[in-house]
Short mmCIF file of N, CA and C and ligand atoms in Angstrom, two decimals:
data_model
loop_
_atom_site.label_atom_id
_atom_site.label_comp_id
_atom_site.label_asym_id
_atom_site.label_seq_id
_atom_site.Cartn_x
_atom_site.Cartn_y
_atom_site.Cartn_z
N MET A 10 26.06 31.71 31.69
CA MET A 10 26.03 31.20 33.07
C MET A 10 26.73 29.85 33.16
N SER A 11 27.38 29.67 34.27
CA SER A 11 28.19 28.46 34.47
C SER A 11 27.31 27.24 34.75
N VAL A 12 27.71 26.10 34.20
CA VAL A 12 27.07 24.82 34.52
C VAL A 12 27.70 24.33 35.82
N LYS A 13 26.86 23.93 36.78
CA LYS A 13 27.39 23.62 38.12
C LYS A 13 27.25 22.14 38.46
N ILE A 14 28.36 21.57 38.90
CA ILE A 14 28.42 20.14 39.22
C ILE A 14 28.85 19.98 40.67
N LEU A 15 28.13 19.12 41.42
CA LEU A 15 28.47 18.87 42.82
C LEU A 15 28.83 17.39 43.00
N MET A 16 30.00 17.14 43.59
CA MET A 16 30.45 15.79 43.92
C MET A 16 30.17 15.53 45.39
N VAL A 17 29.58 14.37 45.72
CA VAL A 17 29.16 14.12 47.10
C VAL A 17 29.66 12.76 47.60
N CYS A 18 30.22 12.75 48.82
CA CYS A 18 30.52 11.49 49.50
C CYS A 18 30.05 11.62 50.95
N LEU A 19 30.55 10.77 51.82
CA LEU A 19 30.08 10.78 53.21
C LEU A 19 30.75 11.91 54.02
N GLY A 20 32.08 11.94 54.00
CA GLY A 20 32.80 12.88 54.86
C GLY A 20 33.23 14.17 54.19
N ASN A 21 33.25 14.18 52.85
CA ASN A 21 33.80 15.30 52.06
C ASN A 21 35.27 15.57 52.40
N ILE A 22 36.00 14.50 52.75
CA ILE A 22 37.44 14.69 52.93
C ILE A 22 38.28 13.71 52.11
N CYS A 23 37.70 12.60 51.63
CA CYS A 23 38.49 11.62 50.87
C CYS A 23 38.11 11.58 49.39
N ARG A 24 36.91 11.04 49.09
CA ARG A 24 36.56 10.79 47.68
C ARG A 24 36.07 12.03 46.94
N SER A 25 35.09 12.76 47.49
CA SER A 25 34.52 13.87 46.72
C SER A 25 35.50 15.03 46.50
N PRO A 26 36.45 15.30 47.42
CA PRO A 26 37.45 16.33 47.08
C PRO A 26 38.32 15.92 45.88
N LEU A 27 38.65 14.61 45.81
CA LEU A 27 39.40 14.14 44.63
C LEU A 27 38.54 14.28 43.38
N ALA A 28 37.27 13.87 43.47
CA ALA A 28 36.38 13.97 42.31
C ALA A 28 36.24 15.42 41.85
N GLU A 29 36.13 16.33 42.82
CA GLU A 29 36.03 17.76 42.47
C GLU A 29 37.27 18.22 41.71
N GLY A 30 38.44 17.91 42.27
CA GLY A 30 39.69 18.37 41.65
C GLY A 30 39.90 17.77 40.28
N ILE A 31 39.61 16.47 40.17
CA ILE A 31 39.85 15.77 38.90
C ILE A 31 38.92 16.30 37.81
N LEU A 32 37.61 16.40 38.13
CA LEU A 32 36.69 16.87 37.09
C LEU A 32 36.98 18.32 36.71
N ALA A 33 37.26 19.16 37.71
CA ALA A 33 37.55 20.57 37.41
C ALA A 33 38.75 20.70 36.47
N SER A 34 39.73 19.78 36.64
CA SER A 34 40.94 19.87 35.80
C SER A 34 40.66 19.49 34.35
N LYS A 35 39.51 18.86 34.10
CA LYS A 35 39.18 18.40 32.74
C LYS A 35 38.17 19.31 32.05
N LEU A 36 37.71 20.36 32.74
CA LEU A 36 36.67 21.24 32.19
C LEU A 36 37.17 22.68 32.10
N PRO A 37 36.72 23.43 31.09
CA PRO A 37 37.08 24.86 31.05
C PRO A 37 36.41 25.62 32.18
N ALA A 38 37.21 26.34 32.98
CA ALA A 38 36.72 27.00 34.19
C ALA A 38 35.76 28.15 33.87
N ASN A 39 35.79 28.66 32.65
CA ASN A 39 34.88 29.77 32.34
C ASN A 39 33.46 29.29 32.08
N LYS A 40 33.28 28.00 31.89
CA LYS A 40 31.92 27.49 31.61
C LYS A 40 31.38 26.56 32.68
N PHE A 41 32.26 25.99 33.48
CA PHE A 41 31.83 24.98 34.46
C PHE A 41 32.37 25.29 35.85
N THR A 42 31.53 25.03 36.86
CA THR A 42 31.96 25.14 38.26
C THR A 42 31.79 23.77 38.90
N VAL A 43 32.84 23.27 39.56
CA VAL A 43 32.77 21.98 40.23
C VAL A 43 33.01 22.21 41.72
N ASP A 44 32.17 21.59 42.54
CA ASP A 44 32.27 21.75 43.99
C ASP A 44 32.06 20.37 44.61
N SER A 45 32.23 20.27 45.93
CA SER A 45 31.95 18.98 46.59
C SER A 45 31.37 19.22 47.97
N ALA A 46 30.70 18.19 48.50
CA ALA A 46 30.08 18.26 49.82
C ALA A 46 29.96 16.85 50.37
N GLY A 47 29.71 16.77 51.68
CA GLY A 47 29.50 15.48 52.32
C GLY A 47 28.07 15.36 52.82
N THR A 48 27.60 14.13 52.99
CA THR A 48 26.28 13.95 53.61
C THR A 48 26.41 14.10 55.12
N GLY A 49 27.59 13.83 55.67
CA GLY A 49 27.82 13.94 57.11
C GLY A 49 28.37 15.30 57.50
N SER A 50 28.35 15.58 58.80
CA SER A 50 28.75 16.92 59.28
C SER A 50 30.10 16.92 60.01
N TRP A 51 30.78 15.76 60.09
CA TRP A 51 31.99 15.68 60.94
C TRP A 51 33.10 16.60 60.46
N HIS A 52 33.18 16.82 59.15
CA HIS A 52 34.39 17.49 58.63
C HIS A 52 34.13 18.86 58.02
N ILE A 53 33.06 19.52 58.49
CA ILE A 53 32.77 20.87 58.02
C ILE A 53 33.97 21.78 58.33
N GLY A 54 34.43 22.49 57.32
CA GLY A 54 35.55 23.42 57.49
C GLY A 54 36.93 22.78 57.44
N HIS A 55 36.97 21.45 57.35
CA HIS A 55 38.28 20.78 57.34
C HIS A 55 38.85 20.69 55.92
N ALA A 56 40.18 20.67 55.84
CA ALA A 56 40.85 20.39 54.58
C ALA A 56 40.64 18.92 54.24
N PRO A 57 40.85 18.53 52.97
CA PRO A 57 40.78 17.11 52.62
C PRO A 57 41.77 16.29 53.45
N ASP A 58 41.48 14.99 53.57
CA ASP A 58 42.38 14.04 54.24
C ASP A 58 43.78 14.14 53.61
N ALA A 59 44.82 14.07 54.46
CA ALA A 59 46.19 14.22 53.98
C ALA A 59 46.52 13.20 52.89
N ARG A 60 45.88 12.01 52.96
CA ARG A 60 46.16 10.98 51.94
C ARG A 60 45.53 11.35 50.60
N SER A 61 44.39 12.02 50.62
CA SER A 61 43.80 12.50 49.36
C SER A 61 44.65 13.63 48.77
N ILE A 62 45.10 14.54 49.64
CA ILE A 62 45.95 15.65 49.16
C ILE A 62 47.22 15.08 48.52
N ALA A 63 47.84 14.06 49.18
CA ALA A 63 49.09 13.49 48.67
C ALA A 63 48.86 12.75 47.35
N THR A 64 47.75 12.02 47.26
CA THR A 64 47.46 11.27 46.03
C THR A 64 47.21 12.24 44.88
N ALA A 65 46.47 13.30 45.16
CA ALA A 65 46.24 14.31 44.12
C ALA A 65 47.58 14.92 43.68
N LYS A 66 48.42 15.23 44.66
CA LYS A 66 49.71 15.85 44.35
C LYS A 66 50.57 14.93 43.47
N ASN A 67 50.54 13.63 43.76
CA ASN A 67 51.27 12.66 42.92
C ASN A 67 50.81 12.70 41.48
N ASN A 68 49.57 13.15 41.30
CA ASN A 68 49.00 13.23 39.95
C ASN A 68 48.91 14.68 39.47
N ASN A 69 49.75 15.54 40.06
CA ASN A 69 49.87 16.94 39.64
C ASN A 69 48.61 17.77 39.84
N LEU A 70 47.86 17.43 40.89
CA LEU A 70 46.64 18.17 41.17
C LEU A 70 46.73 18.69 42.61
N ASP A 71 46.39 19.96 42.81
CA ASP A 71 46.42 20.55 44.15
C ASP A 71 45.00 20.70 44.67
N ILE A 72 44.64 19.89 45.67
CA ILE A 72 43.29 20.02 46.25
C ILE A 72 43.36 20.54 47.69
N SER A 73 44.54 21.04 48.08
CA SER A 73 44.76 21.37 49.50
C SER A 73 43.95 22.57 49.98
N ASN A 74 43.44 23.39 49.05
CA ASN A 74 42.67 24.57 49.48
C ASN A 74 41.19 24.30 49.69
N GLN A 75 40.74 23.09 49.40
CA GLN A 75 39.31 22.80 49.57
C GLN A 75 38.93 22.77 51.05
N LYS A 76 37.65 23.08 51.32
CA LYS A 76 37.14 23.07 52.70
C LYS A 76 35.87 22.23 52.74
N GLY A 77 35.80 21.32 53.72
CA GLY A 77 34.64 20.43 53.83
C GLY A 77 33.35 21.18 54.14
N ARG A 78 32.27 20.70 53.55
CA ARG A 78 30.95 21.24 53.91
C ARG A 78 29.91 20.13 53.76
N GLN A 79 28.73 20.39 54.32
CA GLN A 79 27.66 19.40 54.28
C GLN A 79 26.65 19.80 53.22
N ILE A 80 26.17 18.81 52.46
CA ILE A 80 25.15 19.11 51.45
C ILE A 80 23.87 19.58 52.15
N GLU A 81 23.17 20.53 51.52
CA GLU A 81 21.91 21.04 52.09
C GLU A 81 20.87 21.15 50.98
N GLU A 82 19.63 21.32 51.38
CA GLU A 82 18.54 21.28 50.41
C GLU A 82 18.70 22.33 49.31
N ALA A 83 19.23 23.50 49.64
CA ALA A 83 19.41 24.58 48.65
C ALA A 83 20.33 24.15 47.50
N ASP A 84 21.19 23.16 47.75
CA ASP A 84 22.12 22.70 46.70
C ASP A 84 21.38 22.11 45.49
N PHE A 85 20.18 21.58 45.71
CA PHE A 85 19.45 20.99 44.59
C PHE A 85 19.02 22.05 43.58
N ASP A 86 18.84 23.28 44.03
CA ASP A 86 18.55 24.37 43.09
C ASP A 86 19.82 24.95 42.49
N LYS A 87 20.87 25.00 43.29
CA LYS A 87 22.13 25.64 42.84
C LYS A 87 22.85 24.82 41.79
N TYR A 88 22.79 23.49 41.88
CA TYR A 88 23.61 22.64 41.01
C TYR A 88 22.77 21.98 39.93
N ASP A 89 23.40 21.79 38.76
CA ASP A 89 22.74 21.14 37.63
C ASP A 89 22.92 19.63 37.66
N TYR A 90 24.06 19.18 38.16
CA TYR A 90 24.37 17.75 38.22
C TYR A 90 24.94 17.44 39.60
N ILE A 91 24.44 16.38 40.22
CA ILE A 91 24.96 15.96 41.53
C ILE A 91 25.40 14.50 41.40
N TYR A 92 26.70 14.27 41.55
CA TYR A 92 27.24 12.90 41.46
C TYR A 92 27.61 12.41 42.84
N VAL A 93 27.07 11.23 43.22
CA VAL A 93 27.40 10.64 44.51
C VAL A 93 28.35 9.46 44.30
N MET A 94 29.14 9.17 45.35
CA MET A 94 30.20 8.16 45.22
C MET A 94 29.70 6.74 45.45
N ASP A 95 28.61 6.58 46.24
CA ASP A 95 28.15 5.20 46.48
C ASP A 95 26.64 5.17 46.72
N THR A 96 26.12 3.96 46.83
CA THR A 96 24.67 3.78 46.93
C THR A 96 24.13 4.33 48.26
N SER A 97 24.97 4.31 49.29
CA SER A 97 24.51 4.85 50.56
C SER A 97 24.42 6.38 50.50
N ASN A 98 25.39 7.02 49.84
CA ASN A 98 25.29 8.47 49.60
C ASN A 98 24.02 8.77 48.80
N TYR A 99 23.74 7.89 47.82
CA TYR A 99 22.58 8.11 46.95
C TYR A 99 21.29 8.17 47.76
N SER A 100 21.08 7.19 48.66
CA SER A 100 19.83 7.22 49.43
C SER A 100 19.84 8.38 50.43
N ASP A 101 20.99 8.70 51.01
CA ASP A 101 21.04 9.83 51.95
C ASP A 101 20.72 11.15 51.25
N VAL A 102 21.21 11.32 50.04
CA VAL A 102 20.98 12.58 49.31
C VAL A 102 19.51 12.67 48.88
N LEU A 103 18.95 11.57 48.38
CA LEU A 103 17.54 11.61 47.95
C LEU A 103 16.61 11.93 49.12
N GLU A 104 16.99 11.52 50.32
CA GLU A 104 16.15 11.77 51.49
C GLU A 104 16.04 13.25 51.84
N LEU A 105 16.93 14.08 51.29
CA LEU A 105 16.92 15.51 51.64
C LEU A 105 15.80 16.28 50.95
N THR A 106 15.18 15.69 49.93
CA THR A 106 14.14 16.40 49.19
C THR A 106 13.14 15.41 48.60
N ASP A 107 11.88 15.86 48.48
CA ASP A 107 10.83 15.03 47.85
C ASP A 107 10.64 15.40 46.39
N ASN A 108 11.31 16.47 45.94
CA ASN A 108 11.06 17.02 44.61
C ASN A 108 11.66 16.10 43.53
N PRO A 109 10.82 15.56 42.62
CA PRO A 109 11.33 14.64 41.60
C PRO A 109 12.35 15.29 40.65
N GLU A 110 12.21 16.61 40.41
CA GLU A 110 13.21 17.30 39.57
C GLU A 110 14.57 17.33 40.26
N HIS A 111 14.54 17.45 41.57
CA HIS A 111 15.79 17.42 42.33
C HIS A 111 16.39 16.01 42.31
N HIS A 112 15.54 15.02 42.49
CA HIS A 112 16.03 13.62 42.47
C HIS A 112 16.69 13.30 41.13
N ALA A 113 16.12 13.85 40.04
CA ALA A 113 16.63 13.53 38.70
C ALA A 113 18.05 14.07 38.47
N LYS A 114 18.47 15.03 39.30
CA LYS A 114 19.83 15.57 39.15
C LYS A 114 20.89 14.66 39.75
N VAL A 115 20.47 13.68 40.56
CA VAL A 115 21.41 12.88 41.35
C VAL A 115 21.75 11.57 40.62
N GLN A 116 23.03 11.32 40.41
CA GLN A 116 23.49 10.10 39.74
C GLN A 116 24.61 9.46 40.55
N ILE A 117 24.62 8.13 40.56
CA ILE A 117 25.76 7.39 41.11
C ILE A 117 26.89 7.50 40.09
N ILE A 118 28.02 8.06 40.51
CA ILE A 118 29.03 8.50 39.53
C ILE A 118 29.49 7.38 38.60
N LEU A 119 29.73 6.17 39.13
CA LEU A 119 30.28 5.11 38.27
C LEU A 119 29.26 4.56 37.28
N ASN A 120 27.97 4.96 37.43
CA ASN A 120 27.01 4.57 36.39
C ASN A 120 27.31 5.22 35.05
N GLU A 121 28.13 6.29 35.06
CA GLU A 121 28.56 6.89 33.79
C GLU A 121 29.56 5.98 33.07
N LEU A 122 30.19 5.09 33.84
CA LEU A 122 31.17 4.15 33.27
C LEU A 122 30.56 2.76 33.11
N TYR A 123 29.79 2.35 34.10
CA TYR A 123 29.13 1.03 34.10
C TYR A 123 27.63 1.27 34.27
N PRO A 124 26.92 1.60 33.17
CA PRO A 124 25.52 2.03 33.29
C PRO A 124 24.65 1.04 34.05
N ASN A 125 23.86 1.59 34.94
CA ASN A 125 22.85 0.84 35.72
C ASN A 125 23.43 -0.20 36.67
N GLU A 126 24.72 -0.25 36.85
CA GLU A 126 25.29 -1.30 37.72
C GLU A 126 25.42 -0.87 39.19
N ASN A 127 25.27 0.44 39.44
CA ASN A 127 25.33 0.95 40.82
C ASN A 127 26.59 0.51 41.56
N VAL A 128 27.73 0.64 40.89
CA VAL A 128 29.02 0.28 41.50
C VAL A 128 29.48 1.43 42.40
N ASP A 129 29.96 1.10 43.60
CA ASP A 129 30.44 2.11 44.54
C ASP A 129 31.90 2.51 44.25
N VAL A 130 32.23 3.78 44.46
CA VAL A 130 33.62 4.18 44.65
C VAL A 130 33.92 3.84 46.11
N PRO A 131 34.81 2.86 46.38
CA PRO A 131 34.97 2.40 47.76
C PRO A 131 35.53 3.50 48.67
N ASP A 132 35.01 3.54 49.90
CA ASP A 132 35.48 4.54 50.86
C ASP A 132 36.87 4.14 51.35
N PRO A 133 37.90 4.95 51.07
CA PRO A 133 39.26 4.55 51.44
C PRO A 133 39.65 4.96 52.86
N TYR A 134 38.74 5.63 53.59
CA TYR A 134 39.09 6.28 54.87
C TYR A 134 39.72 5.31 55.87
N PHE A 135 39.10 4.12 56.04
CA PHE A 135 39.59 3.16 57.02
C PHE A 135 40.43 2.06 56.38
N GLY A 136 40.71 2.20 55.09
CA GLY A 136 41.35 1.10 54.36
C GLY A 136 42.85 1.25 54.22
N MET A 137 43.39 0.51 53.27
CA MET A 137 44.83 0.49 53.05
C MET A 137 45.28 1.74 52.31
N ALA A 138 46.58 2.04 52.42
CA ALA A 138 47.12 3.26 51.82
C ALA A 138 46.87 3.30 50.31
N ASN A 139 46.95 2.14 49.64
CA ASN A 139 46.79 2.18 48.18
C ASN A 139 45.33 2.38 47.77
N GLY A 140 44.41 2.38 48.74
CA GLY A 140 42.99 2.64 48.43
C GLY A 140 42.80 4.00 47.77
N PHE A 141 43.64 4.94 48.13
CA PHE A 141 43.50 6.29 47.57
C PHE A 141 43.90 6.34 46.09
N GLU A 142 44.96 5.58 45.74
CA GLU A 142 45.36 5.52 44.32
C GLU A 142 44.29 4.80 43.50
N ILE A 143 43.70 3.75 44.09
CA ILE A 143 42.64 3.01 43.38
C ILE A 143 41.45 3.94 43.13
N VAL A 144 41.06 4.66 44.16
CA VAL A 144 39.95 5.62 44.02
C VAL A 144 40.31 6.68 42.97
N TYR A 145 41.54 7.17 43.03
CA TYR A 145 41.95 8.19 42.05
C TYR A 145 41.78 7.68 40.62
N GLY A 146 42.24 6.45 40.40
CA GLY A 146 42.16 5.87 39.05
C GLY A 146 40.73 5.72 38.58
N MET A 147 39.85 5.27 39.47
CA MET A 147 38.43 5.12 39.10
C MET A 147 37.83 6.48 38.75
N LEU A 148 38.13 7.48 39.59
CA LEU A 148 37.54 8.80 39.37
C LEU A 148 38.11 9.46 38.12
N ASP A 149 39.39 9.24 37.87
CA ASP A 149 40.00 9.82 36.67
C ASP A 149 39.34 9.25 35.41
N GLU A 150 39.10 7.95 35.42
CA GLU A 150 38.49 7.30 34.26
C GLU A 150 37.06 7.80 34.04
N VAL A 151 36.28 7.84 35.11
CA VAL A 151 34.88 8.25 34.92
C VAL A 151 34.77 9.75 34.64
N CYS A 152 35.68 10.54 35.20
CA CYS A 152 35.61 11.99 34.95
C CYS A 152 35.98 12.34 33.51
N ASP A 153 36.76 11.51 32.86
CA ASP A 153 37.00 11.70 31.42
C ASP A 153 35.68 11.61 30.65
N ILE A 154 34.90 10.59 31.00
CA ILE A 154 33.62 10.38 30.32
C ILE A 154 32.66 11.54 30.62
N ILE A 155 32.59 11.91 31.91
CA ILE A 155 31.68 12.99 32.31
C ILE A 155 32.07 14.30 31.64
N ALA A 156 33.37 14.61 31.64
CA ALA A 156 33.83 15.88 31.04
C ALA A 156 33.48 15.91 29.55
N ASN A 157 33.72 14.81 28.85
CA ASN A 157 33.41 14.78 27.41
C ASN A 157 31.92 15.00 27.17
N LYS A 158 31.10 14.34 27.98
CA LYS A 158 29.64 14.49 27.84
C LYS A 158 29.20 15.93 28.10
N LEU A 159 29.73 16.51 29.19
CA LEU A 159 29.31 17.86 29.57
C LEU A 159 29.76 18.89 28.53
N ILE A 160 30.98 18.72 28.04
CA ILE A 160 31.49 19.66 27.03
C ILE A 160 30.64 19.56 25.76
N ALA A 161 30.30 18.34 25.37
CA ALA A 161 29.49 18.14 24.17
C ALA A 161 28.10 18.75 24.35
N LYS A 162 27.55 18.58 25.54
CA LYS A 162 26.17 19.02 25.78
C LYS A 162 26.07 20.54 25.98
N HIS A 163 27.09 21.15 26.53
CA HIS A 163 26.96 22.56 26.93
C HIS A 163 27.87 23.49 26.13
N SER A 164 28.19 23.13 24.91
CA SER A 164 29.01 24.07 24.13
C SER A 164 28.34 24.40 22.79
P1 4NP B 5 34.78 10.15 52.35
O1 4NP B 5 35.45 9.24 53.49
O2 4NP B 5 33.28 9.92 52.46
O3 4NP B 5 35.33 9.60 51.08
O4 4NP B 5 35.20 11.56 52.64
C1 4NP B 5 35.10 9.37 54.83
C2 4NP B 5 35.79 10.26 55.62
C3 4NP B 5 35.47 10.38 56.96
C4 4NP B 5 34.46 9.62 57.50
C5 4NP B 5 33.77 8.72 56.71
C6 4NP B 5 34.10 8.61 55.37
N1 4NP B 5 34.17 9.72 58.88
O5 4NP B 5 33.39 8.91 59.38
O6 4NP B 5 34.68 10.63 59.56
#
């Protein structure tokens, strides 16, 4: 059975689609499934932001087929690991369930790189064009660590 990882941000059009594509590219597809969702509902059914698609493409990754969706309570049973992009996503996701086993699946993604520091992946949506490259670099670095850990743990 596949190990399932969910990447979560606010809109599911900028950061978590990049995180999904980057982590999936570092894991064997026969053992791991990577998906993404947003805490908000604005972009259900939408493709990723054009700037995320372009940044991924610059790094030889195609994320253009992804479709936005909103995280729901059933996801806590479906997924083994839930990585959120920032502290606000973290509190929004925890609010969806009271189950401590579900809460234990949720991690602030950059804590894998900077343990216990609760550093945010900055939301590039309203920011400067190079915000997307900065986010890509952060996610690429932390996804290397996550992929190595997951492969070691589940093989
Ligand atoms: P994301 O960025 O959480 O990285 O996908 C955002 C995209 C859209 C909105 C907020 C954040 N929005 O308010 O529509």
